[in-house]
mmCIF file of C-alpha atoms in Angstrom:
data_model
loop_
_atom_site.group_PDB
_atom_site.id
_atom_site.type_symbol
_atom_site.label_atom_id
_atom_site.label_comp_id
_atom_site.label_asym_id
_atom_site.label_seq_id
_atom_site.Cartn_x
_atom_site.Cartn_y
_atom_site.Cartn_z
ATOM 1 C CA GLY A 1 0.000 0.000 0.000
ATOM 2 C CA GLU A 2 0.953 3.469 -0.357
ATOM 3 C CA SER A 3 0.835 6.685 1.261
ATOM 4 C CA VAL A 4 2.816 9.654 2.093
ATOM 5 C CA GLY A 5 4.135 7.626 4.972
ATOM 6 C CA LEU A 6 6.948 7.396 7.425
ATOM 7 C CA HIS A 7 8.549 4.082 6.493
ATOM 8 C CA LEU A 8 8.589 4.051 2.725
ATOM 9 C CA PRO A 9 11.571 2.909 0.663
ATOM 10 C CA THR A 10 13.677 5.927 -0.157
ATOM 11 C CA LEU A 11 15.711 6.889 -3.181
ATOM 12 C CA SER A 12 18.130 9.778 -3.000
ATOM 13 C CA VAL A 13 19.590 11.201 -6.217
ATOM 14 C CA GLN A 14 21.698 14.174 -7.215
ATOM 15 C CA GLU A 15 20.003 16.926 -9.194
ATOM 16 C CA GLY A 16 20.554 16.295 -12.880
ATOM 17 C CA ASP A 17 21.008 12.543 -12.521
ATOM 18 C CA ASN A 18 18.483 9.992 -13.760
ATOM 19 C CA SER A 19 16.157 8.268 -11.275
ATOM 20 C CA ILE A 20 14.766 4.771 -11.505
ATOM 21 C CA ILE A 21 11.881 3.784 -9.259
ATOM 22 C CA ASN A 22 10.771 0.174 -9.206
ATOM 23 C CA CYS A 23 7.492 -1.538 -8.483
ATOM 24 C CA ALA A 24 6.548 -5.196 -8.261
ATOM 25 C CA TYR A 25 2.905 -5.781 -9.007
ATOM 26 C CA SER A 26 0.841 -8.615 -7.690
ATOM 27 C CA ASN A 27 -1.652 -9.819 -10.253
ATOM 28 C CA SER A 28 -0.573 -11.448 -13.496
ATOM 29 C CA ALA A 29 -4.027 -10.628 -14.903
ATOM 30 C CA SER A 30 -3.478 -6.874 -14.512
ATOM 31 C CA ASP A 31 -3.551 -5.198 -17.890
ATOM 32 C CA TYR A 32 -3.261 -1.490 -17.139
ATOM 33 C CA PHE A 33 -0.643 0.243 -15.017
ATOM 34 C CA ILE A 34 -0.278 3.821 -13.838
ATOM 35 C CA TRP A 35 2.395 5.818 -12.058
ATOM 36 C CA TYR A 36 1.366 8.586 -9.689
ATOM 37 C CA LYS A 37 3.343 11.329 -7.951
ATOM 38 C CA GLN A 38 2.226 12.569 -4.565
ATOM 39 C CA GLU A 39 3.675 15.628 -2.873
ATOM 40 C CA SER A 40 3.311 16.060 0.852
ATOM 41 C CA GLY A 41 -0.240 16.929 1.902
ATOM 42 C CA LYS A 42 -1.604 16.760 -1.640
ATOM 43 C CA GLY A 43 -3.535 14.328 -3.761
ATOM 44 C CA PRO A 44 -1.747 12.000 -6.214
ATOM 45 C CA GLN A 45 -1.065 13.283 -9.712
ATOM 46 C CA PHE A 46 -1.071 11.099 -12.804
ATOM 47 C CA ILE A 47 2.358 10.817 -14.439
ATOM 48 C CA ILE A 48 2.165 8.130 -17.100
ATOM 49 C CA ASP A 49 0.332 4.918 -17.882
ATOM 50 C CA ILE A 50 0.961 1.775 -19.898
ATOM 51 C CA ARG A 51 -1.147 -1.105 -21.127
ATOM 52 C CA SER A 52 -0.035 -4.710 -20.947
ATOM 53 C CA ASN A 53 0.358 -4.958 -24.709
ATOM 54 C CA MET A 54 3.321 -2.595 -24.482
ATOM 55 C CA ASP A 55 6.658 -2.894 -22.713
ATOM 56 C CA LYS A 56 7.765 0.725 -22.875
ATOM 57 C CA ARG A 57 6.150 4.116 -23.029
ATOM 58 C CA GLN A 58 7.754 7.533 -22.955
ATOM 59 C CA GLY A 59 6.502 10.874 -21.786
ATOM 60 C CA GLN A 60 8.175 14.161 -21.120
ATOM 61 C CA ARG A 61 11.304 13.271 -19.090
ATOM 62 C CA VAL A 62 9.653 10.037 -17.910
ATOM 63 C CA THR A 63 9.692 6.495 -19.225
ATOM 64 C CA VAL A 64 7.758 3.516 -17.940
ATOM 65 C CA LEU A 65 9.000 -0.015 -18.534
ATOM 66 C CA LEU A 66 6.844 -3.074 -18.075
ATOM 67 C CA ASN A 67 8.198 -6.600 -17.681
ATOM 68 C CA LYS A 68 5.246 -8.953 -17.517
ATOM 69 C CA THR A 69 7.425 -12.032 -17.142
ATOM 70 C CA VAL A 70 8.566 -10.990 -13.691
ATOM 71 C CA LYS A 71 5.632 -8.662 -12.927
ATOM 72 C CA HIS A 72 7.831 -5.616 -12.663
ATOM 73 C CA LEU A 73 7.233 -1.997 -13.497
ATOM 74 C CA SER A 74 9.731 0.834 -13.419
ATOM 75 C CA LEU A 75 9.604 4.592 -13.760
ATOM 76 C CA GLN A 76 12.629 6.398 -15.113
ATOM 77 C CA ILE A 77 12.939 10.143 -14.623
ATOM 78 C CA ALA A 78 15.561 11.870 -16.728
ATOM 79 C CA ALA A 79 17.578 14.835 -15.427
ATOM 80 C CA THR A 80 15.907 14.758 -12.025
ATOM 81 C CA GLN A 81 15.001 18.170 -10.626
ATOM 82 C CA PRO A 82 14.258 19.343 -7.063
ATOM 83 C CA GLY A 83 10.590 19.621 -8.006
ATOM 84 C CA ASP A 84 10.557 15.873 -8.604
ATOM 85 C CA SER A 85 10.928 15.213 -4.873
ATOM 86 C CA ALA A 86 7.784 13.358 -3.829
ATOM 87 C CA VAL A 87 6.365 9.909 -3.171
ATOM 88 C CA TYR A 88 5.873 7.852 -6.306
ATOM 89 C CA PHE A 89 3.609 4.850 -6.458
ATOM 90 C CA CYS A 90 2.398 2.462 -9.073
ATOM 91 C CA ALA A 91 -1.115 1.194 -9.546
ATOM 92 C CA GLU A 92 -2.440 -1.853 -11.380
ATOM 93 C CA ASN A 93 -5.869 -2.522 -12.802
ATOM 94 C CA THR A 94 -7.320 -5.806 -13.933
ATOM 95 C CA GLY A 95 -10.313 -4.230 -15.590
ATOM 96 C CA GLY A 96 -13.335 -2.626 -14.050
ATOM 97 C CA PHE A 97 -13.151 -0.386 -11.057
ATOM 98 C CA LYS A 98 -10.705 -2.155 -8.811
ATOM 99 C CA THR A 99 -7.295 -0.508 -8.828
ATOM 100 C CA ILE A 100 -4.547 -1.752 -6.503
ATOM 101 C CA PHE A 101 -2.114 0.897 -5.338
ATOM 102 C CA GLY A 102 1.432 0.082 -4.350
ATOM 103 C CA ALA A 103 3.143 1.323 -1.196
ATOM 104 C CA GLY A 104 5.264 3.982 -2.797
ATOM 105 C CA THR A 105 8.871 5.145 -2.886
ATOM 106 C CA ARG A 106 10.009 8.467 -1.527
ATOM 107 C CA LEU A 107 12.345 10.316 -3.905
ATOM 108 C CA PHE A 108 14.759 12.901 -2.497
ATOM 109 C CA VAL A 109 16.603 15.143 -4.939
ATOM 110 C CA LYS A 110 19.803 16.688 -3.622
ATOM 111 C CA ALA A 111 20.751 20.068 -5.034
ATOM 112 C CA ASP B 1 -10.602 25.319 -14.649
ATOM 113 C CA GLY B 2 -11.619 21.658 -14.400
ATOM 114 C CA GLY B 3 -10.813 19.455 -11.469
ATOM 115 C CA ILE B 4 -11.837 17.830 -8.230
ATOM 116 C CA THR B 5 -12.321 19.789 -5.065
ATOM 117 C CA GLN B 6 -12.476 18.448 -1.558
ATOM 118 C CA SER B 7 -13.424 20.399 1.497
ATOM 119 C CA PRO B 8 -12.370 21.098 4.083
ATOM 120 C CA LYS B 9 -8.620 20.480 3.868
ATOM 121 C CA TYR B 10 -8.387 19.805 7.611
ATOM 122 C CA LEU B 11 -11.209 18.560 9.806
ATOM 123 C CA PHE B 12 -11.285 17.909 13.534
ATOM 124 C CA ARG B 13 -14.070 16.049 15.256
ATOM 125 C CA LYS B 14 -14.770 14.582 18.635
ATOM 126 C CA GLU B 15 -15.037 10.847 18.996
ATOM 127 C CA GLY B 16 -18.596 9.622 18.489
ATOM 128 C CA GLN B 17 -19.604 12.337 16.037
ATOM 129 C CA ASN B 18 -20.501 11.726 12.417
ATOM 130 C CA VAL B 19 -18.728 13.913 9.879
ATOM 131 C CA THR B 20 -19.290 14.447 6.151
ATOM 132 C CA LEU B 21 -16.473 15.087 3.692
ATOM 133 C CA SER B 22 -17.292 16.912 0.493
ATOM 134 C CA CYS B 23 -16.115 15.951 -3.005
ATOM 135 C CA GLU B 24 -17.104 17.825 -6.154
ATOM 136 C CA GLN B 25 -15.881 17.370 -9.731
ATOM 137 C CA ASN B 26 -16.535 19.404 -12.868
ATOM 138 C CA LEU B 27 -14.796 16.989 -15.238
ATOM 139 C CA ASN B 28 -18.072 15.393 -16.336
ATOM 140 C CA HIS B 29 -16.774 12.048 -15.112
ATOM 141 C CA ASP B 30 -19.198 9.191 -14.540
ATOM 142 C CA ALA B 31 -17.200 7.314 -11.917
ATOM 143 C CA MET B 32 -16.142 8.591 -8.500
ATOM 144 C CA TYR B 33 -14.210 6.986 -5.665
ATOM 145 C CA TRP B 34 -13.273 7.438 -2.029
ATOM 146 C CA TYR B 35 -9.968 6.200 -0.663
ATOM 147 C CA ARG B 36 -8.357 6.223 2.706
ATOM 148 C CA GLN B 37 -4.592 6.755 3.037
ATOM 149 C CA ASP B 38 -2.656 5.801 6.160
ATOM 150 C CA PRO B 39 1.113 6.079 6.720
ATOM 151 C CA GLY B 40 3.040 3.175 5.221
ATOM 152 C CA GLN B 41 0.023 1.751 3.435
ATOM 153 C CA GLY B 42 -1.402 2.012 -0.038
ATOM 154 C CA LEU B 43 -4.647 3.703 -0.891
ATOM 155 C CA ARG B 44 -7.577 1.593 0.236
ATOM 156 C CA LEU B 45 -10.924 1.825 -1.495
ATOM 157 C CA ILE B 46 -13.881 2.757 0.706
ATOM 158 C CA TYR B 47 -16.710 3.220 -1.804
ATOM 159 C CA TYR B 48 -17.077 3.857 -5.494
ATOM 160 C CA SER B 49 -19.872 4.985 -7.758
ATOM 161 C CA GLN B 50 -20.153 4.203 -11.453
ATOM 162 C CA ILE B 51 -23.145 6.394 -12.136
ATOM 163 C CA VAL B 52 -25.644 8.663 -10.402
ATOM 164 C CA ASN B 53 -27.802 6.953 -7.793
ATOM 165 C CA ASP B 54 -25.573 3.896 -7.716
ATOM 166 C CA PHE B 55 -22.610 3.060 -5.490
ATOM 167 C CA GLN B 56 -20.717 -0.012 -4.364
ATOM 168 C CA LYS B 57 -18.737 -0.940 -1.273
ATOM 169 C CA GLY B 58 -14.987 -1.105 -1.558
ATOM 170 C CA ASP B 59 -12.548 -3.017 0.624
ATOM 171 C CA ILE B 60 -13.067 -1.039 3.838
ATOM 172 C CA ALA B 61 -16.651 0.271 3.723
ATOM 173 C CA GLU B 62 -17.553 -0.510 7.337
ATOM 174 C CA GLY B 63 -18.281 2.659 9.295
ATOM 175 C CA TYR B 64 -18.677 4.805 6.174
ATOM 176 C CA SER B 65 -21.610 5.836 4.017
ATOM 177 C CA VAL B 66 -21.948 7.706 0.716
ATOM 178 C CA SER B 67 -24.550 9.137 -1.620
ATOM 179 C CA ARG B 68 -24.499 10.007 -5.314
ATOM 180 C CA GLU B 69 -27.513 12.200 -6.019
ATOM 181 C CA LYS B 70 -25.707 14.331 -8.589
ATOM 182 C CA LYS B 71 -23.046 13.447 -11.116
ATOM 183 C CA GLU B 72 -20.759 16.148 -9.770
ATOM 184 C CA SER B 73 -20.947 15.259 -6.090
ATOM 185 C CA PHE B 74 -19.990 12.211 -4.007
ATOM 186 C CA PRO B 75 -19.977 13.059 -0.280
ATOM 187 C CA LEU B 76 -18.557 10.630 2.265
ATOM 188 C CA THR B 77 -19.870 10.345 5.811
ATOM 189 C CA VAL B 78 -17.573 8.943 8.452
ATOM 190 C CA THR B 79 -19.842 7.552 11.129
ATOM 191 C CA SER B 80 -19.225 6.896 14.795
ATOM 192 C CA ALA B 81 -19.071 3.181 13.908
ATOM 193 C CA GLN B 82 -15.709 3.654 12.177
ATOM 194 C CA LYS B 83 -13.200 2.387 14.725
ATOM 195 C CA ASN B 84 -10.166 4.368 13.595
ATOM 196 C CA PRO B 85 -11.317 7.319 11.499
ATOM 197 C CA THR B 86 -8.211 9.511 11.733
ATOM 198 C CA ALA B 87 -6.666 9.420 8.252
ATOM 199 C CA PHE B 88 -6.133 11.273 4.992
ATOM 200 C CA TYR B 89 -9.162 10.863 2.730
ATOM 201 C CA LEU B 90 -8.871 11.126 -1.028
ATOM 202 C CA CYS B 91 -11.656 11.466 -3.559
ATOM 203 C CA ALA B 92 -11.073 10.568 -7.205
ATOM 204 C CA SER B 93 -12.977 10.381 -10.461
ATOM 205 C CA SER B 94 -12.512 8.696 -13.823
ATOM 206 C CA ARG B 95 -14.025 9.325 -17.208
ATOM 207 C CA ASP B 96 -16.361 6.389 -17.638
ATOM 208 C CA ARG B 97 -17.058 2.858 -16.683
ATOM 209 C CA GLY B 98 -14.588 1.371 -19.116
ATOM 210 C CA ASN B 99 -11.078 0.203 -18.490
ATOM 211 C CA TYR B 100 -7.853 2.105 -19.076
ATOM 212 C CA ASN B 101 -9.025 5.315 -17.508
ATOM 213 C CA GLU B 102 -6.712 6.894 -15.022
ATOM 214 C CA GLN B 103 -8.202 8.311 -11.873
ATOM 215 C CA PHE B 104 -7.929 12.017 -11.123
ATOM 216 C CA PHE B 105 -7.536 12.839 -7.450
ATOM 217 C CA GLY B 106 -8.645 15.720 -5.319
ATOM 218 C CA PRO B 107 -6.324 17.462 -2.826
ATOM 219 C CA GLY B 108 -7.534 15.350 0.110
ATOM 220 C CA THR B 109 -9.075 15.992 3.520
ATOM 221 C CA ARG B 110 -7.119 15.202 6.652
ATOM 222 C CA LEU B 111 -9.539 14.080 9.344
ATOM 223 C CA THR B 112 -8.442 13.996 12.953
ATOM 224 C CA VAL B 113 -10.731 12.549 15.579
ATOM 225 C CA LEU B 114 -9.920 13.696 19.072
#
């Protein structure tokens, strides 16, 4: 599960470096995946999504990679900026209204 | 300026009191959701609604109630039966009842029960 919580995995990167945040999902039947960014005290914001018929999708400075064989999802952020500091979590959907949210990773960007 | 609004941002209540959290969206979305967020845990679904005048229980519906009388509004009532109501509550909406629609979240309401 996720949340802007106290005991989340943490990733610390230098400003300008690339960040890679990983997520292991639980259901092999999941066919739609989303990455969200959540800043402290705010609601989650959509970053990028990917369907199971793809293994890579790129957005502006972000790339999502999907490995269905090992049920693994990753979010790559290029040229990480201080404004990228937040909690990032993945979500999986097997169709319908049930979305399972991961626990999240806290990203710290050092100036 | 389209989006989801939740009010209030912070809410304090005494134990044993019911409290209603507001959620409004002007995105013309059919589906709306309520989640609870606790430290170290993922978002947990309380209730969701696919269409006006219809709603379904999520994973942790006990002690909560909702209504969906208008497309734009999906208020959540936290009743005195909820054993541990202090949490961050998030409302979300998505475009329609189909798959592959990301959920848009409101800014959240932090409820503290004293």
